[in-house]
PDB file of N, CA, C and O and ligand atoms in Angstrom:
ATOM      1  N   UNK A   1      -6.476   4.197  -5.214  1.00  0.00           N
ATOM      2  CA  UNK A   1      -6.635   4.060  -3.762  1.00  0.00           C
ATOM      3  C   UNK A   1      -5.686   2.982  -3.247  1.00  0.00           C
ATOM      4  O   UNK A   1      -5.458   1.985  -3.918  1.00  0.00           O
ATOM      5  N   UNK A   2      -5.144   3.213  -2.085  1.00  0.00           N
ATOM      6  CA  UNK A   2      -4.244   2.233  -1.460  1.00  0.00           C
ATOM      7  C   UNK A   2      -4.946   1.681  -0.224  1.00  0.00           C
ATOM      8  O   UNK A   2      -5.442   2.446   0.604  1.00  0.00           O
ATOM      9  N   UNK A   3      -4.996   0.355  -0.150  1.00  0.00           N
ATOM     10  CA  UNK A   3      -5.626  -0.280   1.011  1.00  0.00           C
ATOM     11  C   UNK A   3      -4.656  -1.286   1.606  1.00  0.00           C
ATOM     12  O   UNK A   3      -3.858  -1.892   0.900  1.00  0.00           O
ATOM     13  N   UNK A   4      -4.745  -1.464   2.901  1.00  0.00           N
ATOM     14  CA  UNK A   4      -3.896  -2.455   3.555  1.00  0.00           C
ATOM     15  C   UNK A   4      -4.777  -3.413   4.354  1.00  0.00           C
ATOM     16  O   UNK A   4      -5.747  -3.000   4.990  1.00  0.00           O
ATOM     17  N   UNK A   5      -4.420  -4.682   4.246  1.00  0.00           N
ATOM     18  CA  UNK A   5      -5.129  -5.731   4.985  1.00  0.00           C
ATOM     19  C   UNK A   5      -4.127  -6.389   5.931  1.00  0.00           C
ATOM     20  O   UNK A   5      -3.019  -6.745   5.519  1.00  0.00           O
ATOM     21  N   UNK A   6      -4.502  -6.528   7.185  1.00  0.00           N
ATOM     22  CA  UNK A   6      -3.671  -7.245   8.154  1.00  0.00           C
ATOM     23  C   UNK A   6      -4.447  -8.481   8.613  1.00  0.00           C
ATOM     24  O   UNK A   6      -5.545  -8.360   9.147  1.00  0.00           O
ATOM     25  N   UNK A   7      -3.875  -9.641   8.354  1.00  0.00           N
ATOM     26  CA  UNK A   7      -4.534 -10.909   8.666  1.00  0.00           C
ATOM     27  C   UNK A   7      -4.078 -11.395  10.042  1.00  0.00           C
ATOM     28  O   UNK A   7      -2.962 -11.904  10.196  1.00  0.00           O
ATOM     29  N   UNK A   8      -4.965 -11.239  11.028  1.00  0.00           N
ATOM     30  CA  UNK A   8      -4.519 -11.588  12.382  1.00  0.00           C
ATOM     31  C   UNK A   8      -4.477 -13.097  12.621  1.00  0.00           C
ATOM     32  O   UNK A   8      -4.031 -13.553  13.663  1.00  0.00           O
ATOM     33  N   UNK A   9      -4.910 -13.884  11.620  1.00  0.00           N
ATOM     34  CA  UNK A   9      -4.730 -15.338  11.756  1.00  0.00           C
ATOM     35  C   UNK A   9      -3.305 -15.749  11.395  1.00  0.00           C
ATOM     36  O   UNK A   9      -2.872 -16.846  11.723  1.00  0.00           O
ATOM     37  N   UNK A  10      -2.575 -14.869  10.685  1.00  0.00           N
ATOM     38  CA  UNK A  10      -1.162 -15.145  10.361  1.00  0.00           C
ATOM     39  C   UNK A  10      -0.211 -14.445  11.317  1.00  0.00           C
ATOM     40  O   UNK A  10       0.948 -14.825  11.447  1.00  0.00           O
ATOM     41  N   UNK A  11      -0.669 -13.349  11.931  1.00  0.00           N
ATOM     42  CA  UNK A  11       0.184 -12.513  12.784  1.00  0.00           C
ATOM     43  C   UNK A  11       0.775 -13.323  13.933  1.00  0.00           C
ATOM     44  O   UNK A  11       0.101 -14.150  14.543  1.00  0.00           O
ATOM     45  N   UNK A  12       2.065 -13.071  14.210  1.00  0.00           N
ATOM     46  CA  UNK A  12       2.715 -13.715  15.356  1.00  0.00           C
ATOM     47  C   UNK A  12       3.092 -12.681  16.420  1.00  0.00           C
ATOM     48  O   UNK A  12       3.953 -12.916  17.267  1.00  0.00           O
ATOM     49  N   UNK A  13       2.478 -11.506  16.337  1.00  0.00           N
ATOM     50  CA  UNK A  13       2.595 -10.467  17.370  1.00  0.00           C
ATOM     51  C   UNK A  13       4.008  -9.933  17.544  1.00  0.00           C
ATOM     52  O   UNK A  13       4.394  -9.542  18.643  1.00  0.00           O
ATOM     53  N   UNK A  14       4.760  -9.893  16.453  1.00  0.00           N
ATOM     54  CA  UNK A  14       6.126  -9.382  16.531  1.00  0.00           C
ATOM     55  C   UNK A  14       6.167  -7.862  16.693  1.00  0.00           C
ATOM     56  O   UNK A  14       7.149  -7.322  17.190  1.00  0.00           O
ATOM     57  N   UNK A  15       5.142  -7.167  16.238  1.00  0.00           N
ATOM     58  CA  UNK A  15       5.031  -5.733  16.474  1.00  0.00           C
ATOM     59  C   UNK A  15       5.821  -4.833  15.546  1.00  0.00           C
ATOM     60  O   UNK A  15       5.836  -3.623  15.725  1.00  0.00           O
ATOM     61  N   UNK A  16       6.459  -5.391  14.538  1.00  0.00           N
ATOM     62  CA  UNK A  16       7.288  -4.556  13.656  1.00  0.00           C
ATOM     63  C   UNK A  16       6.446  -3.562  12.876  1.00  0.00           C
ATOM     64  O   UNK A  16       6.862  -2.422  12.655  1.00  0.00           O
ATOM     65  N   UNK A  17       5.260  -3.978  12.453  1.00  0.00           N
ATOM     66  CA  UNK A  17       4.405  -3.085  11.663  1.00  0.00           C
ATOM     67  C   UNK A  17       3.961  -1.891  12.496  1.00  0.00           C
ATOM     68  O   UNK A  17       3.914  -0.771  12.007  1.00  0.00           O
ATOM     69  N   UNK A  18       3.644  -2.126  13.748  1.00  0.00           N
ATOM     70  CA  UNK A  18       3.190  -1.049  14.630  1.00  0.00           C
ATOM     71  C   UNK A  18       4.325  -0.053  14.854  1.00  0.00           C
ATOM     72  O   UNK A  18       4.110   1.162  14.865  1.00  0.00           O
ATOM     73  N   UNK A  19       5.525  -0.564  15.004  1.00  0.00           N
ATOM     74  CA  UNK A  19       6.682   0.307  15.167  1.00  0.00           C
ATOM     75  C   UNK A  19       6.943   1.143  13.925  1.00  0.00           C
ATOM     76  O   UNK A  19       7.362   2.290  14.022  1.00  0.00           O
ATOM     77  N   UNK A  20       6.658   0.580  12.764  1.00  0.00           N
ATOM     78  CA  UNK A  20       6.949   1.293  11.516  1.00  0.00           C
ATOM     79  C   UNK A  20       5.840   2.269  11.141  1.00  0.00           C
ATOM     80  O   UNK A  20       6.129   3.348  10.634  1.00  0.00           O
ATOM     81  N   UNK A  21       4.582   1.875  11.353  1.00  0.00           N
ATOM     82  CA  UNK A  21       3.472   2.744  10.927  1.00  0.00           C
ATOM     83  C   UNK A  21       2.367   2.733  11.987  1.00  0.00           C
ATOM     84  O   UNK A  21       1.306   2.118  11.813  1.00  0.00           O
ATOM     85  N   UNK A  22       2.578   3.418  13.110  1.00  0.00           N
ATOM     86  CA  UNK A  22       1.628   3.360  14.223  1.00  0.00           C
ATOM     87  C   UNK A  22       0.293   4.041  13.955  1.00  0.00           C
ATOM     88  O   UNK A  22      -0.657   3.842  14.717  1.00  0.00           O
ATOM     89  N   UNK A  23       0.186   4.812  12.885  1.00  0.00           N
ATOM     90  CA  UNK A  23      -1.099   5.416  12.547  1.00  0.00           C
ATOM     91  C   UNK A  23      -2.038   4.452  11.850  1.00  0.00           C
ATOM     92  O   UNK A  23      -3.222   4.720  11.714  1.00  0.00           O
ATOM     93  N   UNK A  24      -1.497   3.333  11.391  1.00  0.00           N
ATOM     94  CA  UNK A  24      -2.289   2.359  10.641  1.00  0.00           C
ATOM     95  C   UNK A  24      -2.472   1.061  11.420  1.00  0.00           C
ATOM     96  O   UNK A  24      -3.545   0.485  11.430  1.00  0.00           O
ATOM     97  N   UNK A  25      -1.396   0.597  12.053  1.00  0.00           N
ATOM     98  CA  UNK A  25      -1.446  -0.700  12.725  1.00  0.00           C
ATOM     99  C   UNK A  25      -1.453  -0.534  14.236  1.00  0.00           C
ATOM    100  O   UNK A  25      -0.840   0.385  14.790  1.00  0.00           O
ATOM    101  N   UNK A  26      -2.130  -1.465  14.889  1.00  0.00           N
ATOM    102  CA  UNK A  26      -2.069  -1.540  16.342  1.00  0.00           C
ATOM    103  C   UNK A  26      -2.151  -3.018  16.723  1.00  0.00           C
ATOM    104  O   UNK A  26      -2.420  -3.877  15.875  1.00  0.00           O
ATOM    105  N   UNK A  27      -1.873  -3.296  17.985  1.00  0.00           N
ATOM    106  CA  UNK A  27      -1.931  -4.678  18.462  1.00  0.00           C
ATOM    107  C   UNK A  27      -2.946  -4.783  19.590  1.00  0.00           C
ATOM    108  O   UNK A  27      -3.008  -3.905  20.467  1.00  0.00           O
ATOM    109  N   UNK A  28      -3.709  -5.871  19.603  1.00  0.00           N
ATOM    110  CA  UNK A  28      -4.701  -6.088  20.657  1.00  0.00           C
ATOM    111  C   UNK A  28      -3.999  -6.203  22.007  1.00  0.00           C
ATOM    112  O   UNK A  28      -2.903  -6.760  22.100  1.00  0.00           O
ATOM    113  N   UNK A  29      -4.611  -5.655  23.032  1.00  0.00           N
ATOM    114  CA  UNK A  29      -3.972  -5.651  24.359  1.00  0.00           C
ATOM    115  C   UNK A  29      -3.841  -7.045  24.936  1.00  0.00           C
ATOM    116  O   UNK A  29      -2.886  -7.342  25.638  1.00  0.00           O
ATOM    117  N   UNK A  30      -4.792  -7.934  24.624  1.00  0.00           N
ATOM    118  CA  UNK A  30      -4.750  -9.249  25.270  1.00  0.00           C
ATOM    119  C   UNK A  30      -3.739 -10.191  24.618  1.00  0.00           C
ATOM    120  O   UNK A  30      -2.881 -10.738  25.304  1.00  0.00           O
ATOM    121  N   UNK A  31      -3.807 -10.339  23.283  1.00  0.00           N
ATOM    122  CA  UNK A  31      -2.936 -11.334  22.648  1.00  0.00           C
ATOM    123  C   UNK A  31      -1.865 -10.733  21.743  1.00  0.00           C
ATOM    124  O   UNK A  31      -1.041 -11.462  21.188  1.00  0.00           O
ATOM    125  N   UNK A  32      -1.863  -9.415  21.579  1.00  0.00           N
ATOM    126  CA  UNK A  32      -0.830  -8.766  20.773  1.00  0.00           C
ATOM    127  C   UNK A  32      -1.009  -8.906  19.276  1.00  0.00           C
ATOM    128  O   UNK A  32      -0.139  -8.499  18.511  1.00  0.00           O
ATOM    129  N   UNK A  33      -2.132  -9.459  18.847  1.00  0.00           N
ATOM    130  CA  UNK A  33      -2.329  -9.648  17.405  1.00  0.00           C
ATOM    131  C   UNK A  33      -2.728  -8.340  16.738  1.00  0.00           C
ATOM    132  O   UNK A  33      -3.392  -7.493  17.323  1.00  0.00           O
ATOM    133  N   UNK A  34      -2.306  -8.239  15.494  1.00  0.00           N
ATOM    134  CA  UNK A  34      -2.450  -6.988  14.754  1.00  0.00           C
ATOM    135  C   UNK A  34      -3.912  -6.692  14.398  1.00  0.00           C
ATOM    136  O   UNK A  34      -4.707  -7.603  14.185  1.00  0.00           O
ATOM    137  N   UNK A  35      -4.232  -5.413  14.359  1.00  0.00           N
ATOM    138  CA  UNK A  35      -5.447  -4.958  13.684  1.00  0.00           C
ATOM    139  C   UNK A  35      -5.137  -3.620  13.047  1.00  0.00           C
ATOM    140  O   UNK A  35      -4.147  -2.962  13.406  1.00  0.00           O
ATOM    141  N   UNK A  36      -5.963  -3.238  12.069  1.00  0.00           N
ATOM    142  CA  UNK A  36      -5.731  -1.956  11.412  1.00  0.00           C
ATOM    143  C   UNK A  36      -6.645  -0.901  12.016  1.00  0.00           C
ATOM    144  O   UNK A  36      -7.811  -1.156  12.308  1.00  0.00           O
ATOM    145  N   UNK A  37      -6.096   0.266  12.225  1.00  0.00           N
ATOM    146  CA  UNK A  37      -6.880   1.403  12.675  1.00  0.00           C
ATOM    147  C   UNK A  37      -7.692   1.953  11.508  1.00  0.00           C
ATOM    148  O   UNK A  37      -8.764   2.525  11.700  1.00  0.00           O
ATOM    149  N   UNK A  38      -7.134   1.768  10.302  1.00  0.00           N
ATOM    150  CA  UNK A  38      -7.752   2.236   9.059  1.00  0.00           C
ATOM    151  C   UNK A  38      -7.243   1.353   7.946  1.00  0.00           C
ATOM    152  O   UNK A  38      -6.062   0.994   7.944  1.00  0.00           O
ATOM    153  N   UNK A  39      -8.107   1.013   6.977  1.00  0.00           N
ATOM    154  CA  UNK A  39      -7.630   0.244   5.819  1.00  0.00           C
ATOM    155  C   UNK A  39      -7.195   1.162   4.691  1.00  0.00           C
ATOM    156  O   UNK A  39      -6.355   0.780   3.878  1.00  0.00           O
ATOM    157  N   UNK A  40      -7.767   2.351   4.617  1.00  0.00           N
ATOM    158  CA  UNK A  40      -7.395   3.279   3.548  1.00  0.00           C
ATOM    159  C   UNK A  40      -6.116   4.010   3.924  1.00  0.00           C
ATOM    160  O   UNK A  40      -6.042   4.655   4.971  1.00  0.00           O
ATOM    161  N   UNK A  41      -5.131   3.886   3.067  1.00  0.00           N
ATOM    162  CA  UNK A  41      -3.798   4.422   3.347  1.00  0.00           C
ATOM    163  C   UNK A  41      -3.616   5.741   2.608  1.00  0.00           C
ATOM    164  O   UNK A  41      -3.889   5.836   1.402  1.00  0.00           O
ATOM    165  N   UNK A  42      -3.164   6.744   3.314  1.00  0.00           N
ATOM    166  CA  UNK A  42      -2.885   8.031   2.685  1.00  0.00           C
ATOM    167  C   UNK A  42      -1.574   7.929   1.910  1.00  0.00           C
ATOM    168  O   UNK A  42      -0.704   7.129   2.267  1.00  0.00           O
ATOM    169  N   UNK A  43      -1.417   8.734   0.866  1.00  0.00           N
ATOM    170  CA  UNK A  43      -0.186   8.645   0.071  1.00  0.00           C
ATOM    171  C   UNK A  43       1.081   8.775   0.925  1.00  0.00           C
ATOM    172  O   UNK A  43       2.060   8.055   0.695  1.00  0.00           O
ATOM    173  N   UNK A  44       1.045   9.628   1.919  1.00  0.00           N
ATOM    174  CA  UNK A  44       2.245   9.822   2.746  1.00  0.00           C
ATOM    175  C   UNK A  44       2.502   8.639   3.687  1.00  0.00           C
ATOM    176  O   UNK A  44       3.575   8.552   4.290  1.00  0.00           O
ATOM    177  N   UNK A  45       1.527   7.745   3.831  1.00  0.00           N
ATOM    178  CA  UNK A  45       1.707   6.559   4.669  1.00  0.00           C
ATOM    179  C   UNK A  45       2.142   5.345   3.853  1.00  0.00           C
ATOM    180  O   UNK A  45       2.446   4.295   4.422  1.00  0.00           O
ATOM    181  N   UNK A  46       2.154   5.493   2.524  1.00  0.00           N
ATOM    182  CA  UNK A  46       2.381   4.326   1.671  1.00  0.00           C
ATOM    183  C   UNK A  46       3.730   3.657   1.961  1.00  0.00           C
ATOM    184  O   UNK A  46       3.809   2.428   2.079  1.00  0.00           O
ATOM    185  N   UNK A  47       4.792   4.440   2.047  1.00  0.00           N
ATOM    186  CA  UNK A  47       6.117   3.844   2.290  1.00  0.00           C
ATOM    187  C   UNK A  47       6.118   3.020   3.562  1.00  0.00           C
ATOM    188  O   UNK A  47       6.715   1.949   3.627  1.00  0.00           O
ATOM    189  N   UNK A  48       5.465   3.541   4.600  1.00  0.00           N
ATOM    190  CA  UNK A  48       5.432   2.849   5.889  1.00  0.00           C
ATOM    191  C   UNK A  48       4.686   1.527   5.833  1.00  0.00           C
ATOM    192  O   UNK A  48       5.135   0.531   6.388  1.00  0.00           O
ATOM    193  N   UNK A  49       3.562   1.495   5.126  1.00  0.00           N
ATOM    194  CA  UNK A  49       2.818   0.232   5.054  1.00  0.00           C
ATOM    195  C   UNK A  49       3.507  -0.749   4.114  1.00  0.00           C
ATOM    196  O   UNK A  49       3.498  -1.957   4.363  1.00  0.00           O
ATOM    197  N   UNK A  50       4.118  -0.219   3.042  1.00  0.00           N
ATOM    198  CA  UNK A  50       4.845  -1.114   2.123  1.00  0.00           C
ATOM    199  C   UNK A  50       6.038  -1.742   2.841  1.00  0.00           C
ATOM    200  O   UNK A  50       6.320  -2.937   2.683  1.00  0.00           O
ATOM    201  N   UNK A  51       6.728  -0.959   3.643  1.00  0.00           N
ATOM    202  CA  UNK A  51       7.850  -1.523   4.396  1.00  0.00           C
ATOM    203  C   UNK A  51       7.346  -2.510   5.447  1.00  0.00           C
ATOM    204  O   UNK A  51       7.960  -3.555   5.673  1.00  0.00           O
ATOM    205  N   UNK A  52       6.204  -2.215   6.063  1.00  0.00           N
ATOM    206  CA  UNK A  52       5.610  -3.148   7.031  1.00  0.00           C
ATOM    207  C   UNK A  52       5.302  -4.476   6.361  1.00  0.00           C
ATOM    208  O   UNK A  52       5.529  -5.544   6.932  1.00  0.00           O
ATOM    209  N   UNK A  53       4.779  -4.413   5.142  1.00  0.00           N
ATOM    210  CA  UNK A  53       4.506  -5.648   4.390  1.00  0.00           C
ATOM    211  C   UNK A  53       5.804  -6.432   4.185  1.00  0.00           C
ATOM    212  O   UNK A  53       5.834  -7.652   4.359  1.00  0.00           O
ATOM    213  N   UNK A  54       6.887  -5.732   3.865  1.00  0.00           N
ATOM    214  CA  UNK A  54       8.167  -6.415   3.608  1.00  0.00           C
ATOM    215  C   UNK A  54       8.767  -7.009   4.869  1.00  0.00           C
ATOM    216  O   UNK A  54       9.352  -8.090   4.842  1.00  0.00           O
ATOM    217  N   UNK A  55       8.658  -6.289   5.975  1.00  0.00           N
ATOM    218  CA  UNK A  55       9.384  -6.728   7.181  1.00  0.00           C
ATOM    219  C   UNK A  55       8.549  -7.626   8.087  1.00  0.00           C
ATOM    220  O   UNK A  55       9.098  -8.228   9.010  1.00  0.00           O
ATOM    221  N   UNK A  56       7.261  -7.743   7.846  1.00  0.00           N
ATOM    222  CA  UNK A  56       6.442  -8.624   8.693  1.00  0.00           C
ATOM    223  C   UNK A  56       6.956 -10.053   8.558  1.00  0.00           C
ATOM    224  O   UNK A  56       6.983 -10.602   7.459  1.00  0.00           O
ATOM    225  N   UNK A  57       7.358 -10.682   9.650  1.00  0.00           N
ATOM    226  CA  UNK A  57       7.960 -12.010   9.558  1.00  0.00           C
ATOM    227  C   UNK A  57       6.973 -13.118   9.226  1.00  0.00           C
ATOM    228  O   UNK A  57       7.379 -14.223   8.870  1.00  0.00           O
ATOM    229  N   UNK A  58       5.682 -12.838   9.303  1.00  0.00           N
ATOM    230  CA  UNK A  58       4.706 -13.911   9.075  1.00  0.00           C
ATOM    231  C   UNK A  58       3.869 -13.705   7.813  1.00  0.00           C
ATOM    232  O   UNK A  58       2.959 -14.489   7.553  1.00  0.00           O
ATOM    233  N   UNK A  59       4.146 -12.660   7.047  1.00  0.00           N
ATOM    234  CA  UNK A  59       3.384 -12.436   5.822  1.00  0.00           C
ATOM    235  C   UNK A  59       1.936 -12.061   6.069  1.00  0.00           C
ATOM    236  O   UNK A  59       1.060 -12.333   5.240  1.00  0.00           O
ATOM    237  N   UNK A  60       1.671 -11.405   7.185  1.00  0.00           N
ATOM    238  CA  UNK A  60       0.287 -11.100   7.555  1.00  0.00           C
ATOM    239  C   UNK A  60      -0.246  -9.831   6.892  1.00  0.00           C
ATOM    240  O   UNK A  60      -1.450  -9.599   6.920  1.00  0.00           O
ATOM    241  N   UNK A  61       0.636  -9.029   6.330  1.00  0.00           N
ATOM    242  CA  UNK A  61       0.219  -7.720   5.799  1.00  0.00           C
ATOM    243  C   UNK A  61       0.249  -7.732   4.281  1.00  0.00           C
ATOM    244  O   UNK A  61       1.233  -8.178   3.680  1.00  0.00           O
ATOM    245  N   UNK A  62      -0.835  -7.239   3.679  1.00  0.00           N
ATOM    246  CA  UNK A  62      -0.908  -7.147   2.229  1.00  0.00           C
ATOM    247  C   UNK A  62      -1.350  -5.745   1.857  1.00  0.00           C
ATOM    248  O   UNK A  62      -2.342  -5.242   2.398  1.00  0.00           O
ATOM    249  N   UNK A  63      -0.622  -5.127   0.941  1.00  0.00           N
ATOM    250  CA  UNK A  63      -0.972  -3.788   0.460  1.00  0.00           C
ATOM    251  C   UNK A  63      -1.543  -3.919  -0.940  1.00  0.00           C
ATOM    252  O   UNK A  63      -0.962  -4.583  -1.804  1.00  0.00           O
ATOM    253  N   UNK A  64      -2.700  -3.300  -1.153  1.00  0.00           N
ATOM    254  CA  UNK A  64      -3.364  -3.324  -2.460  1.00  0.00           C
ATOM    255  C   UNK A  64      -3.386  -1.908  -3.016  1.00  0.00           C
ATOM    256  O   UNK A  64      -3.736  -0.975  -2.307  1.00  0.00           O
ATOM    257  N   UNK A  65      -3.044  -1.787  -4.280  1.00  0.00           N
ATOM    258  CA  UNK A  65      -3.200  -0.495  -4.969  1.00  0.00           C
ATOM    259  C   UNK A  65      -4.167  -0.700  -6.109  1.00  0.00           C
ATOM    260  O   UNK A  65      -3.973  -1.552  -6.948  1.00  0.00           O
ATOM    261  N   UNK A  66      -5.278   0.083  -6.158  1.00  0.00           N
ATOM    262  CA  UNK A  66      -6.140  -0.010  -7.336  1.00  0.00           C
ATOM    263  C   UNK A  66      -6.090   1.264  -8.134  1.00  0.00           C
ATOM    264  O   UNK A  66      -5.615   2.239  -7.750  1.00  0.00           O
TER     265      UNK A  66
HETATM  266  S1  SF4 B 101       4.739  -7.252  11.835  1.00  0.00           S
HETATM  267 FE1  SF4 B 101       3.443  -8.973  11.184  1.00  0.00          FE
HETATM  268  S2  SF4 B 101       3.639 -10.464  12.839  1.00  0.00           S
HETATM  269 FE2  SF4 B 101       4.334  -8.483  13.634  1.00  0.00          FE
HETATM  270  S3  SF4 B 101       2.505  -7.564  14.625  1.00  0.00           S
HETATM  271 FE3  SF4 B 101       2.641  -6.819  12.517  1.00  0.00          FE
HETATM  272  S4  SF4 B 101       1.338  -8.236  11.340  1.00  0.00           S
HETATM  273 FE4  SF4 B 101       1.823  -9.228  13.269  1.00  0.00          FE
END
């Protein structure tokens, strides 16, 4: 199973993750901080969340594979 965690205490609202994988990540309307629409990642979404983890400038995204 692939899971993704987005830590909104680290997020700086840059929005790169949402641009890369909009089915998984979204930003709050008031402060722009990240939240996940779903933590369970489908195999076809894996590349998008892994790239989001790499490109997030604040290290807020972590992908877990068990
Ligand atoms: S890319 Fe990182 S800093 Fe930008 S919105 Fe997503 S979690 Fe927040």
